[in-house]
Amino acid sequence: MGEGRYQATKDEEYWGPSDEQQFEAFELGHIVFLVLDHYQENRYFRAPIGDSPQHILDIGTGQGSWAIDVADEFPTATVRGVDLFPPPLTWTPPNCVFEVDDVLREWTWRDPFDLVHIRLMYGAFAPNEWDRLYKQAYKALKPGGWIEQMEFDVRVRSDDGSLKEEHKLSKWGDIFIRCAERAGRSLNIHETMRGSIEKAGFVDVHEKKSRVPLGPWPKDKQLKEVGQLEYAHWKAALEGWAMWLLTHFGEPEPWTTEEVHLFLAAVRHEMKNARIHGYNWINRVWARKPTEEELDDKTNIRRV
Ligand SMILES: C[S@@+](CC[C@H](N)C(=O)[O-])C[C@H]1O[C@@H](n2cnc3c(N)ncnc32)[C@H](O)[C@@H]1O
């Protein structure tokens, strides 16, 4: 355990491993979002790209489940999923293509995209790298095309005081935020992405925050299912999230593998406790590249 397949990117490492357990975690995360959005006609994204998009890009596609489902849902589109790792081999619809690449390198896709989608890439990049990524996305989109990003707030909260200071889960998020800061990667992308997307030139910006319950505590049947699935998601993901960051950047000094295992055992125990009504915020931002007309108007205003 803890010796997952890690990817070396340039002179650093990406904090998450890419092994079977982590792929299982990605799949469970995908299902959590589908159940959370069960009432939506389109459970995959909010950007209004119409019924017959042609080109869609999923950045950091992971297991590729989002790209596969979207390709099924939109047969007119070619859906590209790009990641540092190839997804595990599985059936893929003919209009879904996976590519192994580093999205920080210059993009060479020729066909302009209707939608560029990013999900759970928190902690992947330094701020200047995010800016570069949004600029590349802007350039690669059709005029009037959309960008959409969904990111977690890693801090667990409760609204009724059931998550107490002595709980490991209450400290969990802040510990990781500080570790990631020391690693030069912000985990608070859910807070900053809107501003960064606006800065890159996108307009018509929308934002939607939702609570994702952690554990079986909700009374509402659908939310209880989400909480149970989220528990399974965390169980599969915990070690992948924690091991690299804590053993490299833990405080006051890097933790040993044993210390991380003990911490995670306590966290798992608390997640099962139905008396703790914990949840995380998840934030979704979607925004549009200006249309040709809007871009022309802007240039004309500048010329006047
Ligand atoms: C937490 S996973 C999210 C996977 C997927 N988007 C989802 O929602 O299930 C983040 C993914 O980003 C990928 N990634 C990180 N840095 C990357 C880069 N520079 N280029 C391409 N993919 C990258 C990782 O390999 C990992 O699969």
mmCIF file of N, CA, C and O in Angstrom, residues 1-2 4 6 15-30 32 63 172 214 228-243 264 267-268 271:
data_model
loop_
_atom_site.group_PDB
_atom_site.id
_atom_site.type_symbol
_atom_site.label_atom_id
_atom_site.label_comp_id
_atom_site.label_asym_id
_atom_site.label_seq_id
_atom_site.Cartn_x
_atom_site.Cartn_y
_atom_site.Cartn_z
ATOM 1 N N MET A 1 0.842 -1.193 0.000
ATOM 2 C CA MET A 1 0.000 0.000 0.000
ATOM 3 C C MET A 1 0.881 1.250 0.000
ATOM 4 O O MET A 1 1.959 1.251 0.571
ATOM 5 N N GLY A 2 0.372 2.290 -0.602
ATOM 6 C CA GLY A 2 1.123 3.536 -0.578
ATOM 7 C C GLY A 2 2.253 3.565 -1.576
ATOM 8 O O GLY A 2 2.964 4.543 -1.685
ATOM 9 N N GLY A 4 1.840 3.266 -4.842
ATOM 10 C CA GLY A 4 1.137 3.312 -6.116
ATOM 11 C C GLY A 4 2.054 3.793 -7.223
ATOM 12 O O GLY A 4 3.157 4.248 -6.973
ATOM 13 N N TYR A 6 3.287 6.351 -9.364
ATOM 14 C CA TYR A 6 3.283 7.808 -9.396
ATOM 15 C C TYR A 6 3.949 8.281 -10.683
ATOM 16 O O TYR A 6 4.906 7.682 -11.147
ATOM 17 N N TRP A 15 0.893 14.767 -7.247
ATOM 18 C CA TRP A 15 0.674 14.245 -5.899
ATOM 19 C C TRP A 15 -0.167 12.976 -5.852
ATOM 20 O O TRP A 15 -0.157 12.265 -4.865
ATOM 21 N N GLY A 16 -0.902 12.706 -6.913
ATOM 22 C CA GLY A 16 -1.784 11.534 -6.870
ATOM 23 C C GLY A 16 -1.170 10.356 -7.579
ATOM 24 O O GLY A 16 -0.497 10.525 -8.586
ATOM 25 N N PRO A 17 -1.357 9.161 -7.062
ATOM 26 C CA PRO A 17 -0.859 7.986 -7.771
ATOM 27 C C PRO A 17 -1.805 7.606 -8.898
ATOM 28 O O PRO A 17 -2.925 8.106 -8.969
ATOM 29 N N SER A 18 -1.359 6.753 -9.789
ATOM 30 C CA SER A 18 -2.244 6.241 -10.824
ATOM 31 C C SER A 18 -2.143 4.734 -10.765
ATOM 32 O O SER A 18 -1.288 4.141 -11.400
ATOM 33 N N ASP A 19 -2.965 4.145 -9.945
ATOM 34 C CA ASP A 19 -2.975 2.690 -9.871
ATOM 35 C C ASP A 19 -4.429 2.244 -9.816
ATOM 36 O O ASP A 19 -5.346 3.063 -9.855
ATOM 37 N N GLU A 20 -4.615 0.919 -9.704
ATOM 38 C CA GLU A 20 -5.976 0.389 -9.800
ATOM 39 C C GLU A 20 -6.905 0.985 -8.750
ATOM 40 O O GLU A 20 -8.049 1.310 -9.019
ATOM 41 N N GLN A 21 -6.354 1.129 -7.535
ATOM 42 C CA GLN A 21 -7.204 1.635 -6.448
ATOM 43 C C GLN A 21 -7.650 3.072 -6.723
ATOM 44 O O GLN A 21 -8.786 3.450 -6.475
ATOM 45 N N GLN A 22 -6.732 3.857 -7.283
ATOM 46 C CA GLN A 22 -7.052 5.242 -7.562
ATOM 47 C C GLN A 22 -8.068 5.334 -8.712
ATOM 48 O O GLN A 22 -8.973 6.151 -8.683
ATOM 49 N N PHE A 23 -7.916 4.450 -9.702
ATOM 50 C CA PHE A 23 -8.898 4.440 -10.793
ATOM 51 C C PHE A 23 -10.285 4.074 -10.263
ATOM 52 O O PHE A 23 -11.298 4.609 -10.693
ATOM 53 N N GLU A 24 -10.308 3.143 -9.289
ATOM 54 C CA GLU A 24 -11.589 2.771 -8.681
ATOM 55 C C GLU A 24 -12.177 4.002 -7.982
ATOM 56 O O GLU A 24 -13.376 4.269 -8.056
ATOM 57 N N ALA A 25 -11.288 4.765 -7.320
ATOM 58 C CA ALA A 25 -11.748 5.973 -6.625
ATOM 59 C C ALA A 25 -12.331 6.971 -7.621
ATOM 60 O O ALA A 25 -13.387 7.567 -7.381
ATOM 61 N N PHE A 26 -11.666 7.159 -8.770
ATOM 62 C CA PHE A 26 -12.179 8.103 -9.786
ATOM 63 C C PHE A 26 -13.579 7.675 -10.236
ATOM 64 O O PHE A 26 -14.471 8.489 -10.410
ATOM 65 N N GLU A 27 -13.740 6.359 -10.441
ATOM 66 C CA GLU A 27 -15.023 5.835 -10.925
ATOM 67 C C GLU A 27 -16.121 6.107 -9.886
ATOM 68 O O GLU A 27 -17.216 6.542 -10.225
ATOM 69 N N LEU A 28 -15.778 5.850 -8.606
ATOM 70 C CA LEU A 28 -16.773 6.089 -7.551
ATOM 71 C C LEU A 28 -17.113 7.579 -7.468
ATOM 72 O O LEU A 28 -18.277 7.945 -7.296
ATOM 73 N N GLY A 29 -16.098 8.437 -7.617
ATOM 74 C CA GLY A 29 -16.344 9.888 -7.595
ATOM 75 C C GLY A 29 -17.300 10.257 -8.716
ATOM 76 O O GLY A 29 -18.238 11.033 -8.528
ATOM 77 N N HIS A 30 -17.093 9.686 -9.880
ATOM 78 C CA HIS A 30 -17.950 9.961 -11.041
ATOM 79 C C HIS A 30 -19.402 9.578 -10.717
ATOM 80 O O HIS A 30 -20.333 10.345 -10.988
ATOM 81 N N VAL A 32 -20.769 9.330 -7.738
ATOM 82 C CA VAL A 32 -21.290 10.265 -6.727
ATOM 83 C C VAL A 32 -21.909 11.478 -7.427
ATOM 84 O O VAL A 32 -23.030 11.885 -7.128
ATOM 85 N N GLN A 63 -9.816 8.042 -15.083
ATOM 86 C CA GLN A 63 -10.389 6.758 -15.520
ATOM 87 C C GLN A 63 -11.119 6.908 -16.852
ATOM 88 O O GLN A 63 -11.369 5.931 -17.548
ATOM 89 N N TRP A 172 -8.517 17.619 8.862
ATOM 90 C CA TRP A 172 -8.101 17.008 7.603
ATOM 91 C C TRP A 172 -7.828 18.016 6.488
ATOM 92 O O TRP A 172 -6.740 18.088 5.932
ATOM 93 N N LEU A 214 -20.847 13.290 3.426
ATOM 94 C CA LEU A 214 -19.838 12.242 3.583
ATOM 95 C C LEU A 214 -20.334 11.280 4.654
ATOM 96 O O LEU A 214 -20.444 11.645 5.825
ATOM 97 N N GLN A 228 -23.360 7.508 1.187
ATOM 98 C CA GLN A 228 -22.768 6.151 1.237
ATOM 99 C C GLN A 228 -21.748 5.963 0.118
ATOM 100 O O GLN A 228 -20.672 5.408 0.321
ATOM 101 N N LEU A 229 -22.119 6.448 -1.061
ATOM 102 C CA LEU A 229 -21.178 6.345 -2.195
ATOM 103 C C LEU A 229 -19.936 7.191 -1.939
ATOM 104 O O LEU A 229 -18.814 6.801 -2.266
ATOM 105 N N GLU A 230 -20.147 8.362 -1.328
ATOM 106 C CA GLU A 230 -19.015 9.237 -1.055
ATOM 107 C C GLU A 230 -18.080 8.595 -0.020
ATOM 108 O O GLU A 230 -16.855 8.737 -0.104
ATOM 109 N N TYR A 231 -18.672 7.865 0.911
ATOM 110 C CA TYR A 231 -17.855 7.125 1.883
ATOM 111 C C TYR A 231 -16.978 6.105 1.132
ATOM 112 O O TYR A 231 -15.770 6.002 1.371
ATOM 113 N N ALA A 232 -17.587 5.354 0.206
ATOM 114 C CA ALA A 232 -16.829 4.347 -0.576
ATOM 115 C C ALA A 232 -15.752 5.045 -1.417
ATOM 116 O O ALA A 232 -14.618 4.559 -1.530
ATOM 117 N N HIS A 233 -16.111 6.214 -1.975
ATOM 118 C CA HIS A 233 -15.169 6.999 -2.785
ATOM 119 C C HIS A 233 -13.958 7.391 -1.931
ATOM 120 O O HIS A 233 -12.807 7.175 -2.302
ATOM 121 N N TRP A 234 -14.222 7.938 -0.754
ATOM 122 C CA TRP A 234 -13.132 8.366 0.132
ATOM 123 C C TRP A 234 -12.273 7.175 0.556
ATOM 124 O O TRP A 234 -11.055 7.274 0.618
ATOM 125 N N LYS A 235 -12.968 6.051 0.865
ATOM 126 C CA LYS A 235 -12.224 4.869 1.339
ATOM 127 C C LYS A 235 -11.203 4.441 0.284
ATOM 128 O O LYS A 235 -10.054 4.130 0.583
ATOM 129 N N ALA A 236 -11.642 4.458 -0.974
ATOM 130 C CA ALA A 236 -10.732 4.051 -2.056
ATOM 131 C C ALA A 236 -9.659 5.116 -2.306
ATOM 132 O O ALA A 236 -8.538 4.799 -2.693
ATOM 133 N N ALA A 237 -10.005 6.376 -2.062
ATOM 134 C CA ALA A 237 -9.106 7.472 -2.476
ATOM 135 C C ALA A 237 -8.136 7.922 -1.388
ATOM 136 O O ALA A 237 -7.077 8.477 -1.696
ATOM 137 N N LEU A 238 -8.513 7.667 -0.113
ATOM 138 C CA LEU A 238 -7.784 8.267 1.021
ATOM 139 C C LEU A 238 -6.272 8.170 0.917
ATOM 140 O O LEU A 238 -5.564 9.164 1.037
ATOM 141 N N GLU A 239 -5.807 6.955 0.700
ATOM 142 C CA GLU A 239 -4.361 6.776 0.730
ATOM 143 C C GLU A 239 -3.682 7.515 -0.420
ATOM 144 O O GLU A 239 -2.617 8.107 -0.246
ATOM 145 N N GLY A 240 -4.323 7.483 -1.584
ATOM 146 C CA GLY A 240 -3.778 8.195 -2.739
ATOM 147 C C GLY A 240 -3.713 9.698 -2.493
ATOM 148 O O GLY A 240 -2.785 10.372 -2.907
ATOM 149 N N TRP A 241 -4.746 10.229 -1.807
ATOM 150 C CA TRP A 241 -4.742 11.660 -1.513
ATOM 151 C C TRP A 241 -3.645 12.009 -0.516
ATOM 152 O O TRP A 241 -2.978 13.039 -0.632
ATOM 153 N N ALA A 242 -3.504 11.116 0.504
ATOM 154 C CA ALA A 242 -2.735 11.507 1.688
ATOM 155 C C ALA A 242 -1.257 11.152 1.645
ATOM 156 O O ALA A 242 -0.422 11.913 2.127
ATOM 157 N N MET A 243 -0.922 9.994 1.088
ATOM 158 C CA MET A 243 0.413 9.448 1.325
ATOM 159 C C MET A 243 1.529 10.358 0.810
ATOM 160 O O MET A 243 2.451 10.694 1.543
ATOM 161 N N LEU A 264 -5.123 7.733 8.829
ATOM 162 C CA LEU A 264 -6.193 7.347 7.902
ATOM 163 C C LEU A 264 -7.166 6.360 8.549
ATOM 164 O O LEU A 264 -8.367 6.397 8.278
ATOM 165 N N VAL A 267 -9.506 8.434 10.490
ATOM 166 C CA VAL A 267 -10.410 9.152 9.581
ATOM 167 C C VAL A 267 -11.511 8.203 9.080
ATOM 168 O O VAL A 267 -12.701 8.556 9.066
ATOM 169 N N ARG A 268 -11.121 6.993 8.719
ATOM 170 C CA ARG A 268 -12.120 6.017 8.233
ATOM 171 C C ARG A 268 -13.161 5.735 9.309
ATOM 172 O O ARG A 268 -14.349 5.631 9.035
ATOM 173 N N MET A 271 -15.585 8.576 9.509
ATOM 174 C CA MET A 271 -16.489 8.676 8.346
ATOM 175 C C MET A 271 -17.707 7.755 8.493
ATOM 176 O O MET A 271 -18.760 8.021 7.950
#
